[in-house]
PDB file of C-alpha atoms in Angstrom:
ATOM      1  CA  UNK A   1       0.000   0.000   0.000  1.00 62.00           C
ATOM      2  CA  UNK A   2       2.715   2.568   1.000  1.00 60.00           C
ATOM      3  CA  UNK A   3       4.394   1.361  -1.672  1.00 61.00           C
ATOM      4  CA  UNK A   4       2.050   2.092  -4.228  1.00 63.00           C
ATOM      5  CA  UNK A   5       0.864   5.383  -2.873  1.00 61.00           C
ATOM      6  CA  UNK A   6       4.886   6.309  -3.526  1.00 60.00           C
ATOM      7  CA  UNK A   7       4.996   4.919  -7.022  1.00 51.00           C
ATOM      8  CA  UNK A   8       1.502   7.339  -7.742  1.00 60.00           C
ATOM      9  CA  UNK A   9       2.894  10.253  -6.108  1.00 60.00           C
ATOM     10  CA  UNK A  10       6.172   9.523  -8.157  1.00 52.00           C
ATOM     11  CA  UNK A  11       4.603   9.129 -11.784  1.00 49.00           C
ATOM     12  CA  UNK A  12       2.323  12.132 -11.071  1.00 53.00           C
ATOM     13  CA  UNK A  13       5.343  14.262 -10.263  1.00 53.00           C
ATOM     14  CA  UNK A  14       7.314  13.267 -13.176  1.00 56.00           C
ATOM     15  CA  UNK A  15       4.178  13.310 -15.380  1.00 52.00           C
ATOM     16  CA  UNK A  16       2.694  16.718 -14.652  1.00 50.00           C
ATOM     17  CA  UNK A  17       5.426  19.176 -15.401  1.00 52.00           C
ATOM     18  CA  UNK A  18       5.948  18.020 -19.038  1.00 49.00           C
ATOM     19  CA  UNK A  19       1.989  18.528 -19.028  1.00 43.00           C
ATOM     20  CA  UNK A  20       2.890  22.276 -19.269  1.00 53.00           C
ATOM     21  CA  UNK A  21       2.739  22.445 -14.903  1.00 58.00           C
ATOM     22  CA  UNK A  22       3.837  25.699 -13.957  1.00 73.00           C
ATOM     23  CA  UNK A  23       7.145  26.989 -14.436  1.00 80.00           C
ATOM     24  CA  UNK A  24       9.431  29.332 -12.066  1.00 93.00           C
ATOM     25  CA  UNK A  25      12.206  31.536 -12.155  1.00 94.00           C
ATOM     26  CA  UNK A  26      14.434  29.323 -10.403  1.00 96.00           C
ATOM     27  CA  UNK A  27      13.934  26.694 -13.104  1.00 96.00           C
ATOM     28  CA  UNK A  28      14.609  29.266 -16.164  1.00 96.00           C
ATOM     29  CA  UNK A  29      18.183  30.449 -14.185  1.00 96.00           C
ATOM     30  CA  UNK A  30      18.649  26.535 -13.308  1.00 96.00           C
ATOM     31  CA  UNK A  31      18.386  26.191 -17.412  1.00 96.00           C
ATOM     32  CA  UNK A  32      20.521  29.293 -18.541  1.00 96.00           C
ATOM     33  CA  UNK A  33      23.197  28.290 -15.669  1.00 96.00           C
ATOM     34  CA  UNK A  34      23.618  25.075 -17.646  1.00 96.00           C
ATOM     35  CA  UNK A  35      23.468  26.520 -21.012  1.00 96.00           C
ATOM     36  CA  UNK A  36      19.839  25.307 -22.125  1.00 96.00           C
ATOM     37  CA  UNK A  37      19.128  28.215 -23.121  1.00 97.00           C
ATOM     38  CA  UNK A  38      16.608  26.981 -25.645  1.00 96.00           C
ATOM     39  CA  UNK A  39      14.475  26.098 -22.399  1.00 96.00           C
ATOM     40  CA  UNK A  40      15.186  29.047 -20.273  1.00 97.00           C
ATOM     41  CA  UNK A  41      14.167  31.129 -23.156  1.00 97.00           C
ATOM     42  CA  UNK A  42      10.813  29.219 -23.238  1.00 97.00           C
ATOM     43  CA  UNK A  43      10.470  29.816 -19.246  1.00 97.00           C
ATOM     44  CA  UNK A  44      11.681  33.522 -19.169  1.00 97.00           C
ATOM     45  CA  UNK A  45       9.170  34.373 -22.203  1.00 97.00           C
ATOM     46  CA  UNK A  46       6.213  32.704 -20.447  1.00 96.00           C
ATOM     47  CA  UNK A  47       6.785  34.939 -17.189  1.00 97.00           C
ATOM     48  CA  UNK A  48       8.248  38.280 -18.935  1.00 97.00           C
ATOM     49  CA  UNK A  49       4.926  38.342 -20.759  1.00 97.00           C
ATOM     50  CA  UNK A  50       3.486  38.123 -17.178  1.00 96.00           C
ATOM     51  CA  UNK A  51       5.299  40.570 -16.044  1.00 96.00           C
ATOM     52  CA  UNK A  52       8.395  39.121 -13.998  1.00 97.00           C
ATOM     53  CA  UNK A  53      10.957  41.854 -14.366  1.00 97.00           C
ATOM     54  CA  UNK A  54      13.801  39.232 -13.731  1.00 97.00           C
ATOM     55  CA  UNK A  55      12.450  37.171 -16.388  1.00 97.00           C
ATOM     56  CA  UNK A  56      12.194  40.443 -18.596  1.00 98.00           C
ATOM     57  CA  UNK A  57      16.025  41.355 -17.887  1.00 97.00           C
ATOM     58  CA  UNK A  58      16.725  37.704 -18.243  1.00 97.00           C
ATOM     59  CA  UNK A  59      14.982  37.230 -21.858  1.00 98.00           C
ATOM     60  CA  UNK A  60      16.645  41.302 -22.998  1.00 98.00           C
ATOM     61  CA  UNK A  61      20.378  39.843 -22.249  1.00 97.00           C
ATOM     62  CA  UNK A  62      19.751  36.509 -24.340  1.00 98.00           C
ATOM     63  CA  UNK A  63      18.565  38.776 -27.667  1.00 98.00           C
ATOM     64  CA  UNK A  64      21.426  41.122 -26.353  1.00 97.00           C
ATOM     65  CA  UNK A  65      23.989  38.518 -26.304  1.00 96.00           C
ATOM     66  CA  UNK A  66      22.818  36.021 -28.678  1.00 97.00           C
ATOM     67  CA  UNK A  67      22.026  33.095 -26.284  1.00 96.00           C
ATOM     68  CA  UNK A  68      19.887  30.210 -27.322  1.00 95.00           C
ATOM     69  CA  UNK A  69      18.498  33.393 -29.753  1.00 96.00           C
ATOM     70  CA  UNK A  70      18.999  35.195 -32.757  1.00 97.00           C
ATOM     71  CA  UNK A  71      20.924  38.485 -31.720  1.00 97.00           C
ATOM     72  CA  UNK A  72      18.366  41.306 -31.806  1.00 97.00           C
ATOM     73  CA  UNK A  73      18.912  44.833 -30.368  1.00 96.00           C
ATOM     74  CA  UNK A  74      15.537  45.705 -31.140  1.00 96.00           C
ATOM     75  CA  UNK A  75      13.558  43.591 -28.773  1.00 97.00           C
ATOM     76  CA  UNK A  76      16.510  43.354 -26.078  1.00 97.00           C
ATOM     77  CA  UNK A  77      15.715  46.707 -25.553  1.00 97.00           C
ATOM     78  CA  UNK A  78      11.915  46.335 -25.452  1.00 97.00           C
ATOM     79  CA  UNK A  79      12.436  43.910 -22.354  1.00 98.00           C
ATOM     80  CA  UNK A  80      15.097  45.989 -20.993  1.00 97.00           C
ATOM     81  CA  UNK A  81      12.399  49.150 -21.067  1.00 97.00           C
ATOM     82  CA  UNK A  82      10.006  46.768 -19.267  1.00 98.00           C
ATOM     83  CA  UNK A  83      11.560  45.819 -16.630  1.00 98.00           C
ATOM     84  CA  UNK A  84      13.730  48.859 -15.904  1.00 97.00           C
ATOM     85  CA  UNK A  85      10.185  50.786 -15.833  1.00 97.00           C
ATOM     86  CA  UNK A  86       9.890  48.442 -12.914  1.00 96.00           C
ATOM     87  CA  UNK A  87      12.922  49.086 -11.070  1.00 96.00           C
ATOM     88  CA  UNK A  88      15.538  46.693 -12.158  1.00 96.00           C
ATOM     89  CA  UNK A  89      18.580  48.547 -11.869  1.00 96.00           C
ATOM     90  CA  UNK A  90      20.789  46.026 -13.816  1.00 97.00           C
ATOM     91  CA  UNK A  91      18.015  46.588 -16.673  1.00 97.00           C
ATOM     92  CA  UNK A  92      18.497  50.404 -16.435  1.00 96.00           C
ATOM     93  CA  UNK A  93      22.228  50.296 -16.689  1.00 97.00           C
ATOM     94  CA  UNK A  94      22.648  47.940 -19.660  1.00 96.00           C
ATOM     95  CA  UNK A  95      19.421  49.645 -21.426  1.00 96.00           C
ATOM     96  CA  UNK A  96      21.876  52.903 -20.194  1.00 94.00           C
ATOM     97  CA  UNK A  97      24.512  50.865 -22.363  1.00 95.00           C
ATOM     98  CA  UNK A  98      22.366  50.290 -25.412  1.00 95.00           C
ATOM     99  CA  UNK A  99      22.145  54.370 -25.978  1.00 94.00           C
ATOM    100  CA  UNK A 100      25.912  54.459 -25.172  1.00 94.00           C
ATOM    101  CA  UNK A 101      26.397  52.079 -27.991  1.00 92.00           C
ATOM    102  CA  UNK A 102      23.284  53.183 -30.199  1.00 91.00           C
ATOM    103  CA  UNK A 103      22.286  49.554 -30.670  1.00 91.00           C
ATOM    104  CA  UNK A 104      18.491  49.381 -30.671  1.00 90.00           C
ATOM    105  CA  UNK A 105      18.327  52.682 -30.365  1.00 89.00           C
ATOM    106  CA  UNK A 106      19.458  56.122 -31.383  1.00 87.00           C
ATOM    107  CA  UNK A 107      23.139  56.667 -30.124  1.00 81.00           C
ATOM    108  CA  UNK A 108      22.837  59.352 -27.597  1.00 71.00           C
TER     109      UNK A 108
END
């Protein structure tokens, strides 16, 4: 019995989050720590677009850099204006940069 109620809770576990379960932050930095970047840009989309201004940073440096993306000024800085409107100083700096450098925006 204790057995099986193990084996459920196991399957269930394993089964669920490939069943498009919920998905975190933590999971999206575990996956661009390790270079799956392909998955953390999955995760970080999901939540920027929900407004997670560490997911919005996140998703600006992989089109800024090229990670797992095609390298695109144009929308880094559209999540870099997003979530430096909410505070994220790291976002204001390197959107800060992206004037300095005129790339995805006028050079000023």
């Amino acid at each position: 019995m204790y057995f099986r109620r193990i084996l459920i809770i196991l399957l269930a576990w394993l089964i669920f989050p490939l069943s498009g379960g919920a998905v975190s932050l933590d999971d999206g930095v575990a996956a661009y720590n390790d270079g799956n970047y392909l998955t953390a840009k999955k995760i970080f989309q999901e939540l920027a677009e929900q407004g997670v201004v560490v997911s919005q940073r996140y998703l600006a440096e992989m089109y800024d850099k090229g990670r797992g993306v095609r390298r695109d000024y144009d929308k880094a800085v559209h999540w870099y204006k997003k979530a430096a409107k909410q505070s994220d100083s790291r976002a204001q700096y390197l959107l800060g940069v992206k004037y300095v450098n005129g790339h995805g925006v006028p050079l000023d």
